[in-house]
mmCIF file of C-alpha atoms in Angstrom:
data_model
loop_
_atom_site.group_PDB
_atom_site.id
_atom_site.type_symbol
_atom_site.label_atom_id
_atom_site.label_comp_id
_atom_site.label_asym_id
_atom_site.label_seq_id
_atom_site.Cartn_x
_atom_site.Cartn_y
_atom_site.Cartn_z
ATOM 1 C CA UNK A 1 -86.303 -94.611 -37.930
ATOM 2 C CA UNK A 2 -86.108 -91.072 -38.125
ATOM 3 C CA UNK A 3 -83.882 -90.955 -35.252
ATOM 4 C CA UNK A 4 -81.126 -93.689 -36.951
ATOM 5 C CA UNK A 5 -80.652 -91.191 -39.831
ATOM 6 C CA UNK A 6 -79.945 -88.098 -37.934
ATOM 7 C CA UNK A 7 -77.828 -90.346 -35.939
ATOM 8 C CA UNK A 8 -75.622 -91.636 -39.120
ATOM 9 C CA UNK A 9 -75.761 -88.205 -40.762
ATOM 10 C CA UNK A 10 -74.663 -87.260 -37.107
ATOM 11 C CA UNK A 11 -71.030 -89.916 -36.856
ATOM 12 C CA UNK A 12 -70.473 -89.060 -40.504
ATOM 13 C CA UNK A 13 -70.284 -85.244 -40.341
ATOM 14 C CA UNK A 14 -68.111 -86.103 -36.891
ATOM 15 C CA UNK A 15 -66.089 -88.715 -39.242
ATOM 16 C CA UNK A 16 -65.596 -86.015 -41.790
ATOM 17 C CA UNK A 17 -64.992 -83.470 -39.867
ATOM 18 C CA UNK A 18 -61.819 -85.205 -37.753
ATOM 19 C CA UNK A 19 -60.399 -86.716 -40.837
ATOM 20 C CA UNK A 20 -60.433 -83.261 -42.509
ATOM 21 C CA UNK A 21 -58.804 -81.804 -39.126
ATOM 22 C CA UNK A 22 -56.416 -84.409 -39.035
ATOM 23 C CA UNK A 23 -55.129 -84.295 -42.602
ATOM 24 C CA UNK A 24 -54.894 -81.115 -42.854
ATOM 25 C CA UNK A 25 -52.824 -80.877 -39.190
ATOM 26 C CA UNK A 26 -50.568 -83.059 -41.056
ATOM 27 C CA UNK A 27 -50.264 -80.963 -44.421
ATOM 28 C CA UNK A 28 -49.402 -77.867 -41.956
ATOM 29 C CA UNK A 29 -47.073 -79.393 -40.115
ATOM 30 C CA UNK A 30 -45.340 -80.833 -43.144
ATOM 31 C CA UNK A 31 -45.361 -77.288 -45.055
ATOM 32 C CA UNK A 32 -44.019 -76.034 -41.976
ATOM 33 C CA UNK A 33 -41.254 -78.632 -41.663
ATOM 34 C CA UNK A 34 -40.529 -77.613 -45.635
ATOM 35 C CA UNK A 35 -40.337 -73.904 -44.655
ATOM 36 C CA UNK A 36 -37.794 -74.404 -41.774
ATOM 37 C CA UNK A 37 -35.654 -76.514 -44.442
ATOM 38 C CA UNK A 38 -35.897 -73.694 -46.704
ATOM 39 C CA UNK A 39 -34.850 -71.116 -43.802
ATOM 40 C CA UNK A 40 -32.149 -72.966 -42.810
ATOM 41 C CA UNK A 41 -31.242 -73.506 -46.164
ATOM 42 C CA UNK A 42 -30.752 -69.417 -46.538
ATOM 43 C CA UNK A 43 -29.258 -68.945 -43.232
ATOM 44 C CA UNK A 44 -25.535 -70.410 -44.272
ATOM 45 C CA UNK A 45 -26.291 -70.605 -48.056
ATOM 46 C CA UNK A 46 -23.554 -69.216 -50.377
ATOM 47 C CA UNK A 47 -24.399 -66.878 -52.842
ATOM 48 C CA UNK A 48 -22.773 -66.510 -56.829
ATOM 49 C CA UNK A 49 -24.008 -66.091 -60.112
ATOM 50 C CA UNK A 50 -24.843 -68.531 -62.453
ATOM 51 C CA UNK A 51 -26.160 -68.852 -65.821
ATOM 52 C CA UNK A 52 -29.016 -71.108 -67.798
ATOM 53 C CA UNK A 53 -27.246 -73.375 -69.483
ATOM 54 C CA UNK A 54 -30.063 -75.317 -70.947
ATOM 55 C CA UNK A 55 -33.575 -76.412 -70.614
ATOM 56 C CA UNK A 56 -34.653 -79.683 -69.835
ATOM 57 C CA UNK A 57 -38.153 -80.030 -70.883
ATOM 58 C CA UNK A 58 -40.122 -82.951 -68.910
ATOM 59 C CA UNK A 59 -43.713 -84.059 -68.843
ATOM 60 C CA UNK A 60 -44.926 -84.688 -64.970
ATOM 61 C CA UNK A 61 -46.868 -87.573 -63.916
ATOM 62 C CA UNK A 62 -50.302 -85.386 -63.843
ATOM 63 C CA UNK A 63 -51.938 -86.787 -66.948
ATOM 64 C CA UNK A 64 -52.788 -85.955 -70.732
ATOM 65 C CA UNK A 65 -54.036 -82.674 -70.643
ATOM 66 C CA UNK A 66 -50.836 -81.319 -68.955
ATOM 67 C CA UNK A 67 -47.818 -80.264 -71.166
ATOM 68 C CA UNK A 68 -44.562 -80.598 -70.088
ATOM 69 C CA UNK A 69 -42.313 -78.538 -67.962
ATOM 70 C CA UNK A 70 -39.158 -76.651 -68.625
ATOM 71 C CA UNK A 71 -36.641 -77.123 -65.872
ATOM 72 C CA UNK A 72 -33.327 -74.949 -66.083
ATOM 73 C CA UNK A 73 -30.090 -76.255 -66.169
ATOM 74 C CA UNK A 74 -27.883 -74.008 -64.637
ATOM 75 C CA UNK A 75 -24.233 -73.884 -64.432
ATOM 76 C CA UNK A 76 -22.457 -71.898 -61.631
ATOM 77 C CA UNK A 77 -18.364 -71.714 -60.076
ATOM 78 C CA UNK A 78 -18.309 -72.456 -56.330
ATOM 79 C CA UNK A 79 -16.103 -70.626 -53.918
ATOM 80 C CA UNK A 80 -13.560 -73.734 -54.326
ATOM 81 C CA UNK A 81 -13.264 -73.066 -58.228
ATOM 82 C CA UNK A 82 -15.233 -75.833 -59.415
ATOM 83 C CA UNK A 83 -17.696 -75.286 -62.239
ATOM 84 C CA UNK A 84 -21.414 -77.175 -61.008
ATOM 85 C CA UNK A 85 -24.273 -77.969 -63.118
ATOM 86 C CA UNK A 86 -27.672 -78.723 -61.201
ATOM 87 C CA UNK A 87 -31.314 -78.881 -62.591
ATOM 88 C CA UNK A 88 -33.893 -76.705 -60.753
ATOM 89 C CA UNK A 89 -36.083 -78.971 -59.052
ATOM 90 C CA UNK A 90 -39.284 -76.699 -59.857
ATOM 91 C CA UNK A 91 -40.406 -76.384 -63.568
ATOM 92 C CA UNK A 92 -42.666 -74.099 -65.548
ATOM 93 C CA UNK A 93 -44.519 -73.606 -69.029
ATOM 94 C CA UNK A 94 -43.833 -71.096 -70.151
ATOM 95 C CA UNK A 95 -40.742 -71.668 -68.942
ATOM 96 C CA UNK A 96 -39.654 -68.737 -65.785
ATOM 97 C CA UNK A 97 -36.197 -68.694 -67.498
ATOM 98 C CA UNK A 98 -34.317 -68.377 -71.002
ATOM 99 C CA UNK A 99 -30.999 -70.208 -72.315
ATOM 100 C CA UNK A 100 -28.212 -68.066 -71.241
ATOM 101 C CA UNK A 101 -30.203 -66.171 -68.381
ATOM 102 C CA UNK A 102 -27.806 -64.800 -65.573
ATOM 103 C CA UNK A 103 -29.582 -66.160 -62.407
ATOM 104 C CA UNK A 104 -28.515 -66.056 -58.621
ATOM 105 C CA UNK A 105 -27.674 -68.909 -56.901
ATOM 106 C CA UNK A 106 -27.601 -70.296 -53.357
ATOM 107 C CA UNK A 107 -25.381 -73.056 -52.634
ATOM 108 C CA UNK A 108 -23.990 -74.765 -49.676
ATOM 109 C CA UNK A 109 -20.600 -73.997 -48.908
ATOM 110 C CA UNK A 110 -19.626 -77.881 -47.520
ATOM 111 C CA UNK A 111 -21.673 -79.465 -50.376
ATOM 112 C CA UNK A 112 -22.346 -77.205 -53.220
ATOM 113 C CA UNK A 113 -24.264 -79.881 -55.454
ATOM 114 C CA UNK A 114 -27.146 -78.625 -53.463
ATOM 115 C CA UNK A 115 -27.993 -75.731 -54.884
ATOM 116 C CA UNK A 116 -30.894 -73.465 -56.281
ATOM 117 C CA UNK A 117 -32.193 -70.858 -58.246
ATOM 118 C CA UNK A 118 -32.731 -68.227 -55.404
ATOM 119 C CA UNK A 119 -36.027 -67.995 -56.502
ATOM 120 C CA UNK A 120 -39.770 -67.772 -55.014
ATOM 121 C CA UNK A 121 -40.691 -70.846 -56.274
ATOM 122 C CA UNK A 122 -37.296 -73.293 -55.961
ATOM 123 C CA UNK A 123 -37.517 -71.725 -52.386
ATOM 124 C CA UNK A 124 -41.297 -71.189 -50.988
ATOM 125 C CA UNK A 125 -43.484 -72.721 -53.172
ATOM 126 C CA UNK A 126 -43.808 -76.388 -51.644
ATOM 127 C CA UNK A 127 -43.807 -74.770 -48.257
ATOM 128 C CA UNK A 128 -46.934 -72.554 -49.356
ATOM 129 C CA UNK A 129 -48.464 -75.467 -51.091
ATOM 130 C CA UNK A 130 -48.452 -77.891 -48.137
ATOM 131 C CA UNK A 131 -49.213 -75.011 -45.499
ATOM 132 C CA UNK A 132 -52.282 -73.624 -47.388
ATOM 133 C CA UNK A 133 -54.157 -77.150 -48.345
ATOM 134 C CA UNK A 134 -53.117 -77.703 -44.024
ATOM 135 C CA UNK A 135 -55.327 -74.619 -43.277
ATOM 136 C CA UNK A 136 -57.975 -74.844 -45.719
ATOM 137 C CA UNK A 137 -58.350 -78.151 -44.734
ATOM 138 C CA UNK A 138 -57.961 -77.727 -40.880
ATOM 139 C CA UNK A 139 -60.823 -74.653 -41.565
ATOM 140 C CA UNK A 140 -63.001 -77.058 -43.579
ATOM 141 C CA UNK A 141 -63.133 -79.462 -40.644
ATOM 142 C CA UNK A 142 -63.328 -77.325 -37.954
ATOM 143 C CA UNK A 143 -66.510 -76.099 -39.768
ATOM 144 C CA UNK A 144 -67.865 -79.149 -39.957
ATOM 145 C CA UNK A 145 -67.261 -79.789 -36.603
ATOM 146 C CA UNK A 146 -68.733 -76.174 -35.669
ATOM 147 C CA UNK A 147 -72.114 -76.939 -38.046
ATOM 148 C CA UNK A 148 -72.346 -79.873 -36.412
ATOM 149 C CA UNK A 149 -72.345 -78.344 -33.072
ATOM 150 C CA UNK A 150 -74.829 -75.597 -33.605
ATOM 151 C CA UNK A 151 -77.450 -78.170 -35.641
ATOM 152 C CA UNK A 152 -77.509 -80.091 -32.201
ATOM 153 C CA UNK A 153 -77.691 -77.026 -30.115
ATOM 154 C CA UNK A 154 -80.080 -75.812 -32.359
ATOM 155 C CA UNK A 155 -82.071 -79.398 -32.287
ATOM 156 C CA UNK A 156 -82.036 -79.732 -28.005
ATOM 157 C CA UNK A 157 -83.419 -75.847 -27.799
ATOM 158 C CA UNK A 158 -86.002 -76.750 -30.299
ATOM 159 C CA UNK A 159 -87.079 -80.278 -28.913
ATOM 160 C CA UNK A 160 -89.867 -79.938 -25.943
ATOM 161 C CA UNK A 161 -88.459 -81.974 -22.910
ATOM 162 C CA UNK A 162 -90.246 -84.913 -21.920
#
């Protein structure tokens, strides 16, 4: 009997431990993947000045006890001559910028509706997000895995042979 619940406790920890491992494999790749788009994004992005037009305050799908987000509206000229308006895809409260803020902005040059606030978080913040739950997780599991490991090694060098 004794036996059947190490056993279980045993798969379990192993279950654990590979779904951890796995999961957070995929959150690291996927951070990275986000990081290269951000790279390449600032390898052949233009660069002007633009200003915060507005504020567009908006209340994210995270519950009650979260209030809502300001995401800046900013307005910039591209190298054609065009005046753009985009929202910043990355909100704060307090908000990280004020009506009529000047603001830098990166832009492609063949499609300058994509464009951001260059910016920590418009740039690296999923990136660092996805990356570090991909490690902590991938650690967490590999730990697991590792405890798991030295319990049985610690189990056969304690057990008398037969």
């Amino acid at each position: 009997m004794e036996f059947e619940v190490q056993a279980r406790g045993r798969a379990t920890r192993r279950f654990i431990a590979i779904i951890l491992i796995a999961l957070g494999v995929i959150f690291l790749v996927l951070g990275l993947v986000l990081a290269g788009a951000s790279a390449s994004f600032l390898s052949d992005a233009k660069r002007t000045r633009g200003s915060v037009v507005s504020l567009e305050w908006r209340e994210d799908d995270h519950g009650e006890n979260h209030p809502p987000a300001a995401y800046p509206v900013v307005e910039f000229t591209s190298a054609d001559g065009m005046p753009r308006r985009f929202q910043s895809s990355t909100g704060s409260n307090p908000p990280s910028y004020e009506k009529g803020e000047r603001v830098e902005v990166l832009y492609r040059a063949d499609s300058p509706e994509d464009a951001r606030i260059n910016g920590f978080a418009s740039l690296w913040l999923l990136p660092l997000i996805f990356g570090g739950t991909g490690l902590l997780m991938s650690a967490g599991g590999t730990a697991v895995a590792m405890a798991r490991r030295w319990s049985s090694r610690r189990t056969r060098i304690q057990t008398p042979a037969t």
